[in-house]
Amino acid sequence: MNRLVKGDTLIVTRMDRLGRDTEQLLELIEELEGRGIHLVKLNLGMGIRTPSRKFILTVMSAFRELDHTMIKEKQQVGIAIAKRKGTYKGKNRSSL
């Protein structure tokens, strides 16, 4: 990221590779735009220089974040159920 200069294009396959949440992603995009660096997302085949494209990116990022949160919640519910049943074994420490 530090090597990118004005006029460069950063191509990403997935936006979640750039930030952990929507806020962090949008901050990075603002920084790149401020530095004159173009960002292209491959699976959409588009840049984000227009307001409508930035809006689409924001919504997609928010949905990804929601999906990730829901998966974690389901995992925690599953662990709690397994613990109540006495079948929860935790992480396999031998593979760590």
Tab-separated table of N, CA, C and O in Angstrom:
chain	number	residue	atom	x	y	z
A	1	MET	N	0.821	-1.191	0.000
A	1	MET	CA	0.000	0.000	0.000
A	1	MET	C	0.867	1.258	0.000
A	1	MET	O	0.498	2.225	-0.634
A	2	ASN	N	1.978	1.205	0.709
A	2	ASN	CA	2.845	2.379	0.796
A	2	ASN	C	3.546	2.682	-0.519
A	2	ASN	O	4.002	3.801	-0.737
A	3	ARG	N	3.661	1.700	-1.380
A	3	ARG	CA	4.349	1.893	-2.660
A	3	ARG	C	3.455	2.507	-3.736
A	3	ARG	O	3.956	2.957	-4.758
A	4	LEU	N	2.145	2.498	-3.508
A	4	LEU	CA	1.230	3.051	-4.499
A	4	LEU	C	1.406	4.561	-4.599
A	4	LEU	O	1.551	5.240	-3.592
A	5	VAL	N	1.390	5.056	-5.828
A	5	VAL	CA	1.535	6.489	-6.064
A	5	VAL	C	0.379	6.988	-6.921
A	5	VAL	O	-0.353	6.201	-7.516
A	6	LYS	N	0.243	8.289	-6.989
A	6	LYS	CA	-0.824	8.917	-7.759
A	6	LYS	C	-0.837	8.359	-9.181
A	6	LYS	O	0.199	8.249	-9.825
A	7	GLY	N	-2.037	7.960	-9.634
A	7	GLY	CA	-2.198	7.402	-10.971
A	7	GLY	C	-2.183	5.880	-11.013
A	7	GLY	O	-2.582	5.280	-11.999
A	8	ASP	N	-1.720	5.238	-9.924
A	8	ASP	CA	-1.731	3.775	-9.852
A	8	ASP	C	-3.161	3.261	-9.707
A	8	ASP	O	-4.057	3.988	-9.269
A	9	THR	N	-3.357	1.986	-10.037
A	9	THR	CA	-4.640	1.321	-9.856
A	9	THR	C	-4.425	0.114	-8.962
A	9	THR	O	-3.587	-0.734	-9.250
A	10	LEU	N	-5.171	0.054	-7.886
A	10	LEU	CA	-5.142	-1.084	-6.979
A	10	LEU	C	-6.303	-1.996	-7.364
A	10	LEU	O	-7.463	-1.587	-7.350
A	11	ILE	N	-5.994	-3.230	-7.733
A	11	ILE	CA	-7.015	-4.190	-8.150
A	11	ILE	C	-7.154	-5.229	-7.047
A	11	ILE	O	-6.174	-5.829	-6.626
A	12	VAL	N	-8.388	-5.425	-6.588
A	12	VAL	CA	-8.651	-6.408	-5.533
A	12	VAL	C	-9.693	-7.407	-6.012
A	12	VAL	O	-10.536	-7.090	-6.842
A	13	THR	N	-9.598	-8.622	-5.495
A	13	THR	CA	-10.585	-9.639	-5.843
A	13	THR	C	-11.805	-9.540	-4.937
A	13	THR	O	-12.925	-9.752	-5.380
A	14	ARG	N	-11.565	-9.229	-3.672
A	14	ARG	CA	-12.654	-9.094	-2.714
A	14	ARG	C	-12.358	-7.913	-1.803
A	14	ARG	O	-11.241	-7.758	-1.328
A	15	MET	N	-13.376	-7.109	-1.545
A	15	MET	CA	-13.181	-5.918	-0.730
A	15	MET	C	-12.872	-6.261	0.721
A	15	MET	O	-12.195	-5.506	1.401
A	16	ASP	N	-13.335	-7.409	1.198
A	16	ASP	CA	-13.072	-7.742	2.599
A	16	ASP	C	-11.598	-8.021	2.849
A	16	ASP	O	-11.174	-8.134	3.990
A	17	ARG	N	-10.788	-8.102	1.808
A	17	ARG	CA	-9.350	-8.261	1.971
A	17	ARG	C	-8.693	-6.933	2.347
A	17	ARG	O	-7.558	-6.906	2.801
A	18	LEU	N	-9.416	-5.830	2.187
A	18	LEU	CA	-8.853	-4.504	2.466
A	18	LEU	C	-9.175	-3.981	3.868
A	18	LEU	O	-8.488	-3.106	4.368
A	19	GLY	N	-10.242	-4.477	4.468
A	19	GLY	CA	-10.621	-3.969	5.780
A	19	GLY	C	-11.467	-4.949	6.550
A	19	GLY	O	-12.136	-5.792	5.964
A	20	ARG	N	-11.435	-4.815	7.872
A	20	ARG	CA	-12.186	-5.732	8.732
A	20	ARG	C	-13.664	-5.393	8.809
A	20	ARG	O	-14.483	-6.246	9.077
A	21	ASP	N	-14.004	-4.125	8.620
A	21	ASP	CA	-15.406	-3.732	8.680
A	21	ASP	C	-15.652	-2.594	7.694
A	21	ASP	O	-14.733	-2.080	7.064
A	22	THR	N	-16.901	-2.222	7.557
A	22	THR	CA	-17.293	-1.198	6.583
A	22	THR	C	-16.584	0.121	6.849
A	22	THR	O	-16.088	0.756	5.925
A	23	GLU	N	-16.516	0.520	8.106
A	23	GLU	CA	-15.883	1.794	8.451
A	23	GLU	C	-14.414	1.817	8.036
A	23	GLU	O	-13.949	2.778	7.404
A	24	GLN	N	-13.680	0.763	8.356
A	24	GLN	CA	-12.262	0.693	7.999
A	24	GLN	C	-12.083	0.688	6.479
A	24	GLN	O	-11.197	1.356	5.950
A	25	LEU	N	-12.943	-0.027	5.793
A	25	LEU	CA	-12.878	-0.086	4.332
A	25	LEU	C	-13.118	1.288	3.720
A	25	LEU	O	-12.376	1.723	2.834
A	26	LEU	N	-14.134	1.980	4.194
A	26	LEU	CA	-14.442	3.308	3.647
A	26	LEU	C	-13.322	4.308	3.939
A	26	LEU	O	-13.017	5.158	3.100
A	27	GLU	N	-12.702	4.204	5.111
A	27	GLU	CA	-11.571	5.079	5.430
A	27	GLU	C	-10.407	4.829	4.476
A	27	GLU	O	-9.774	5.778	3.991
A	28	LEU	N	-10.142	3.565	4.179
A	28	LEU	CA	-9.069	3.230	3.251
A	28	LEU	C	-9.378	3.752	1.849
A	28	LEU	O	-8.503	4.308	1.179
A	29	ILE	N	-10.613	3.615	1.428
A	29	ILE	CA	-11.005	4.104	0.105
A	29	ILE	C	-10.818	5.613	0.018
A	29	ILE	O	-10.304	6.130	-0.972
A	30	GLU	N	-11.214	6.324	1.071
A	30	GLU	CA	-11.030	7.777	1.105
A	30	GLU	C	-9.549	8.136	1.022
A	30	GLU	O	-9.160	9.062	0.313
A	31	GLU	N	-8.724	7.382	1.745
A	31	GLU	CA	-7.287	7.629	1.714
A	31	GLU	C	-6.730	7.417	0.309
A	31	GLU	O	-5.958	8.241	-0.203
A	32	LEU	N	-7.128	6.310	-0.320
A	32	LEU	CA	-6.650	6.029	-1.677
A	32	LEU	C	-7.090	7.113	-2.654
A	32	LEU	O	-6.304	7.563	-3.484
A	33	GLU	N	-8.339	7.518	-2.551
A	33	GLU	CA	-8.833	8.584	-3.431
A	33	GLU	C	-8.056	9.873	-3.209
A	33	GLU	O	-7.721	10.568	-4.158
A	34	GLY	N	-7.791	10.181	-1.944
A	34	GLY	CA	-7.026	11.386	-1.618
A	34	GLY	C	-5.623	11.351	-2.191
A	34	GLY	O	-5.050	12.396	-2.513
A	35	ARG	N	-5.069	10.165	-2.315
A	35	ARG	CA	-3.728	10.000	-2.880
A	35	ARG	C	-3.756	9.861	-4.399
A	35	ARG	O	-2.710	9.724	-5.026
A	36	GLY	N	-4.960	9.887	-4.995
A	36	GLY	CA	-5.067	9.779	-6.456
A	36	GLY	C	-4.893	8.360	-6.974
A	36	GLY	O	-4.483	8.158	-8.115
A	37	ILE	N	-5.213	7.381	-6.143
A	37	ILE	CA	-5.072	5.972	-6.513
A	37	ILE	C	-6.449	5.411	-6.825
A	37	ILE	O	-7.387	5.550	-6.041
A	38	HIS	N	-6.576	4.772	-7.988
A	38	HIS	CA	-7.841	4.201	-8.434
A	38	HIS	C	-7.980	2.783	-7.878
A	38	HIS	O	-7.023	2.028	-7.843
A	39	LEU	N	-9.178	2.428	-7.454
A	39	LEU	CA	-9.447	1.110	-6.894
A	39	LEU	C	-10.438	0.377	-7.782
A	39	LEU	O	-11.484	0.916	-8.127
A	40	VAL	N	-10.105	-0.855	-8.164
A	40	VAL	CA	-10.987	-1.667	-9.004
A	40	VAL	C	-11.240	-2.990	-8.308
A	40	VAL	O	-10.312	-3.657	-7.852
A	41	LYS	N	-12.508	-3.372	-8.237
A	41	LYS	CA	-12.909	-4.647	-7.656
A	41	LYS	C	-13.195	-5.600	-8.802
A	41	LYS	O	-14.078	-5.364	-9.615
A	42	LEU	N	-12.432	-6.689	-8.889
A	42	LEU	CA	-12.495	-7.576	-10.042
A	42	LEU	C	-13.847	-8.230	-10.275
A	42	LEU	O	-14.323	-8.259	-11.399
A	43	ASN	N	-14.471	-8.779	-9.242
A	43	ASN	CA	-15.698	-9.510	-9.498
A	43	ASN	C	-16.869	-8.604	-9.876
A	43	ASN	O	-17.903	-9.084	-10.311
A	44	LEU	N	-16.701	-7.301	-9.733
A	44	LEU	CA	-17.700	-6.362	-10.232
A	44	LEU	C	-17.240	-5.698	-11.519
A	44	LEU	O	-18.044	-5.138	-12.245
A	45	GLY	N	-15.938	-5.762	-11.767
A	45	GLY	CA	-15.393	-5.140	-12.965
A	45	GLY	C	-15.601	-3.641	-12.994
A	45	GLY	O	-15.852	-3.058	-14.038
A	46	MET	N	-15.515	-3.011	-11.836
A	46	MET	CA	-15.768	-1.568	-11.802
A	46	MET	C	-14.859	-0.882	-10.803
A	46	MET	O	-14.390	-1.477	-9.849
A	47	GLY	N	-14.646	0.380	-11.057
A	47	GLY	CA	-13.949	1.218	-10.099
A	47	GLY	C	-14.977	1.824	-9.169
A	47	GLY	O	-16.161	1.528	-9.249
A	48	ILE	N	-14.528	2.721	-8.300
A	48	ILE	CA	-15.459	3.307	-7.321
A	48	ILE	C	-15.429	4.827	-7.348
A	48	ILE	O	-15.754	5.463	-6.360
A	49	ARG	N	-15.069	5.405	-8.457
A	49	ARG	CA	-14.904	6.865	-8.487
A	49	ARG	C	-16.216	7.637	-8.479
A	49	ARG	O	-16.228	8.800	-8.114
A	50	THR	N	-17.309	7.022	-8.859
A	50	THR	CA	-18.572	7.757	-8.872
A	50	THR	C	-19.312	7.547	-7.553
A	50	THR	O	-19.149	6.520	-6.897
A	51	PRO	N	-20.142	8.497	-7.163
A	51	PRO	CA	-20.903	8.358	-5.914
A	51	PRO	C	-21.801	7.117	-5.905
A	51	PRO	O	-21.920	6.446	-4.876
A	52	SER	N	-22.408	6.792	-7.036
A	52	SER	CA	-23.300	5.623	-7.058
A	52	SER	C	-22.517	4.328	-6.871
A	52	SER	O	-22.972	3.402	-6.192
A	53	ARG	N	-21.337	4.239	-7.426
A	53	ARG	CA	-20.523	3.041	-7.244
A	53	ARG	C	-20.013	2.938	-5.810
A	53	ARG	O	-19.932	1.857	-5.243
A	54	LYS	N	-19.681	4.077	-5.215
A	54	LYS	CA	-19.252	4.069	-3.820
A	54	LYS	C	-20.410	3.631	-2.924
A	54	LYS	O	-20.218	2.886	-1.970
A	55	PHE	N	-21.620	4.057	-3.262
A	55	PHE	CA	-22.798	3.638	-2.503
A	55	PHE	C	-22.989	2.126	-2.595
A	55	PHE	O	-23.215	1.457	-1.579
A	56	ILE	N	-22.879	1.572	-3.795
A	56	ILE	CA	-23.026	0.129	-3.985
A	56	ILE	C	-21.975	-0.610	-3.162
A	56	ILE	O	-22.268	-1.600	-2.491
A	57	LEU	N	-20.758	-0.143	-3.187
A	57	LEU	CA	-19.684	-0.752	-2.416
A	57	LEU	C	-19.996	-0.715	-0.923
A	57	LEU	O	-19.790	-1.697	-0.206
A	58	THR	N	-20.498	0.411	-0.444
A	58	THR	CA	-20.829	0.560	0.968
A	58	THR	C	-21.910	-0.430	1.377
A	58	THR	O	-21.799	-1.099	2.413
A	59	VAL	N	-22.945	-0.551	0.563
A	59	VAL	CA	-24.035	-1.487	0.867
A	59	VAL	C	-23.525	-2.924	0.848
A	59	VAL	O	-23.830	-3.714	1.745
A	60	MET	N	-22.727	-3.267	-0.161
A	60	MET	CA	-22.190	-4.622	-0.249
A	60	MET	C	-21.298	-4.935	0.951
A	60	MET	O	-21.350	-6.033	1.504
A	61	SER	N	-20.500	-3.986	1.363
A	61	SER	CA	-19.628	-4.178	2.515
A	61	SER	C	-20.450	-4.366	3.787
A	61	SER	O	-20.126	-5.206	4.630
A	62	ALA	N	-21.507	-3.592	3.923
A	62	ALA	CA	-22.367	-3.717	5.102
A	62	ALA	C	-23.037	-5.088	5.133
A	62	ALA	O	-23.142	-5.715	6.198
A	63	PHE	N	-23.481	-5.589	3.984
A	63	PHE	CA	-24.078	-6.926	3.933
A	63	PHE	C	-23.057	-8.001	4.288
A	63	PHE	O	-23.355	-8.959	5.002
A	64	ARG	N	-21.837	-7.852	3.829
A	64	ARG	CA	-20.790	-8.818	4.153
A	64	ARG	C	-20.528	-8.821	5.654
A	64	ARG	O	-20.392	-9.855	6.280
A	65	GLU	N	-20.487	-7.625	6.223
A	65	GLU	CA	-20.255	-7.511	7.662
A	65	GLU	C	-21.402	-8.135	8.451
A	65	GLU	O	-21.183	-8.853	9.436
A	66	LEU	N	-22.637	-7.904	8.012
A	66	LEU	CA	-23.808	-8.503	8.654
A	66	LEU	C	-23.746	-10.024	8.563
A	66	LEU	O	-23.984	-10.732	9.550
A	67	ASP	N	-23.423	-10.548	7.397
A	67	ASP	CA	-23.324	-11.991	7.202
A	67	ASP	C	-22.274	-12.590	8.131
A	67	ASP	O	-22.505	-13.614	8.773
A	68	HIS	N	-21.129	-11.945	8.224
A	68	HIS	CA	-20.055	-12.424	9.097
A	68	HIS	C	-20.511	-12.449	10.556
A	68	HIS	O	-20.266	-13.413	11.281
A	69	THR	N	-21.199	-11.404	10.980
A	69	THR	CA	-21.700	-11.329	12.352
A	69	THR	C	-22.717	-12.420	12.623
A	69	THR	O	-22.692	-13.060	13.678
A	70	MET	N	-23.607	-12.662	11.673
A	70	MET	CA	-24.632	-13.700	11.846
A	70	MET	C	-24.003	-15.091	11.932
A	70	MET	O	-24.437	-15.928	12.727
A	71	ILE	N	-22.974	-15.348	11.147
A	71	ILE	CA	-22.283	-16.631	11.191
A	71	ILE	C	-21.649	-16.828	12.572
A	71	ILE	O	-21.753	-17.907	13.162
A	72	LYS	N	-21.008	-15.786	13.096
A	72	LYS	CA	-20.385	-15.879	14.422
A	72	LYS	C	-21.435	-16.130	15.506
A	72	LYS	O	-21.209	-16.911	16.425
A	73	GLU	N	-22.596	-15.461	15.394
A	73	GLU	CA	-23.658	-15.667	16.378
A	73	GLU	C	-24.164	-17.106	16.339
A	73	GLU	O	-24.368	-17.735	17.379
A	74	LYS	N	-24.367	-17.645	15.134
A	74	LYS	CA	-24.821	-19.034	14.994
A	74	LYS	C	-23.793	-19.993	15.571
A	74	LYS	O	-24.145	-20.989	16.208
A	75	GLN	N	-22.530	-19.705	15.354
A	75	GLN	CA	-21.462	-20.548	15.889
A	75	GLN	C	-21.514	-20.553	17.420
A	75	GLN	O	-21.397	-21.612	18.048
A	76	GLN	N	-21.688	-19.381	18.023
A	76	GLN	CA	-21.744	-19.290	19.479
A	76	GLN	C	-22.954	-20.038	20.039
A	76	GLN	O	-22.860	-20.700	21.082
A	77	VAL	N	-24.088	-19.969	19.350
A	77	VAL	CA	-25.284	-20.704	19.783
A	77	VAL	C	-25.015	-22.207	19.706
A	77	VAL	O	-25.343	-22.963	20.626
A	78	GLY	N	-24.391	-22.652	18.622
A	78	GLY	CA	-24.053	-24.068	18.464
A	78	GLY	C	-23.114	-24.554	19.556
A	78	GLY	O	-23.279	-25.661	20.088
A	79	ILE	N	-22.134	-23.738	19.906
A	79	ILE	CA	-21.194	-24.096	20.976
A	79	ILE	C	-21.931	-24.199	22.313
A	79	ILE	O	-21.721	-25.139	23.079
A	80	ALA	N	-22.816	-23.255	22.575
A	80	ALA	CA	-23.572	-23.272	23.831
A	80	ALA	C	-24.440	-24.525	23.923
A	80	ALA	O	-24.518	-25.165	24.984
A	81	ILE	N	-25.082	-24.889	22.834
A	81	ILE	CA	-25.913	-26.106	22.813
A	81	ILE	C	-25.048	-27.338	23.046
A	81	ILE	O	-25.395	-28.218	23.838
A	82	ALA	N	-23.903	-27.393	22.367
A	82	ALA	CA	-22.999	-28.538	22.524
A	82	ALA	C	-22.481	-28.630	23.962
A	82	ALA	O	-22.358	-29.734	24.510
A	83	LYS	N	-22.207	-27.501	24.588
A	83	LYS	CA	-21.739	-27.511	25.975
A	83	LYS	C	-22.821	-28.039	26.909
A	83	LYS	O	-22.538	-28.807	27.831
A	84	ARG	N	-24.074	-27.621	26.683
A	84	ARG	CA	-25.177	-28.106	27.511
A	84	ARG	C	-25.360	-29.612	27.368
A	84	ARG	O	-25.679	-30.306	28.318
A	85	LYS	N	-25.143	-30.111	26.162
A	85	LYS	CA	-25.282	-31.545	25.910
A	85	LYS	C	-24.056	-32.324	26.384
A	85	LYS	O	-24.074	-33.549	26.424
A	86	GLY	N	-22.986	-31.610	26.675
A	86	GLY	CA	-21.756	-32.266	27.105
A	86	GLY	C	-20.941	-32.819	25.946
A	86	GLY	O	-20.063	-33.653	26.140
A	87	THR	N	-21.206	-32.343	24.741
A	87	THR	CA	-20.485	-32.855	23.569
A	87	THR	C	-19.449	-31.874	23.035
A	87	THR	O	-18.752	-32.189	22.077
A	88	TYR	N	-19.331	-30.711	23.643
A	88	TYR	CA	-18.376	-29.708	23.161
A	88	TYR	C	-16.970	-30.089	23.610
A	88	TYR	O	-16.715	-30.327	24.783
A	89	LYS	N	-16.073	-30.154	22.666
A	89	LYS	CA	-14.706	-30.550	22.970
A	89	LYS	C	-13.730	-29.389	22.841
A	89	LYS	O	-12.560	-29.526	23.181
A	90	GLY	N	-14.141	-28.273	22.299
A	90	GLY	CA	-13.255	-27.121	22.132
A	90	GLY	C	-12.322	-27.307	20.954
A	90	GLY	O	-12.474	-28.210	20.145
A	91	LYS	N	-11.327	-26.421	20.874
A	91	LYS	CA	-10.355	-26.494	19.792
A	91	LYS	C	-9.457	-27.702	19.969
A	91	LYS	O	-9.097	-28.067	21.094
A	92	ASN	N	-9.058	-28.273	18.863
A	92	ASN	CA	-8.104	-29.381	18.876
A	92	ASN	C	-6.713	-28.791	19.064
A	92	ASN	O	-6.128	-28.258	18.142
A	93	ARG	N	-6.169	-28.851	20.261
A	93	ARG	CA	-4.899	-28.228	20.580
A	93	ARG	C	-3.721	-28.912	19.910
A	93	ARG	O	-2.661	-28.337	19.754
A	94	SER	N	-3.863	-30.173	19.504
A	94	SER	CA	-2.745	-30.881	18.885
A	94	SER	C	-2.415	-30.335	17.487
A	94	SER	O	-1.306	-30.481	17.008
A	95	SER	N	-3.406	-29.668	16.859
A	95	SER	CA	-3.146	-29.121	15.515
A	95	SER	C	-2.617	-27.699	15.557
A	95	SER	O	-2.322	-27.120	14.535
A	96	LEU	N	-2.517	-27.120	16.747
A	96	LEU	CA	-2.042	-25.728	16.860
A	96	LEU	C	-0.568	-25.629	16.868
A	96	LEU	O	0.252	-26.273	17.164
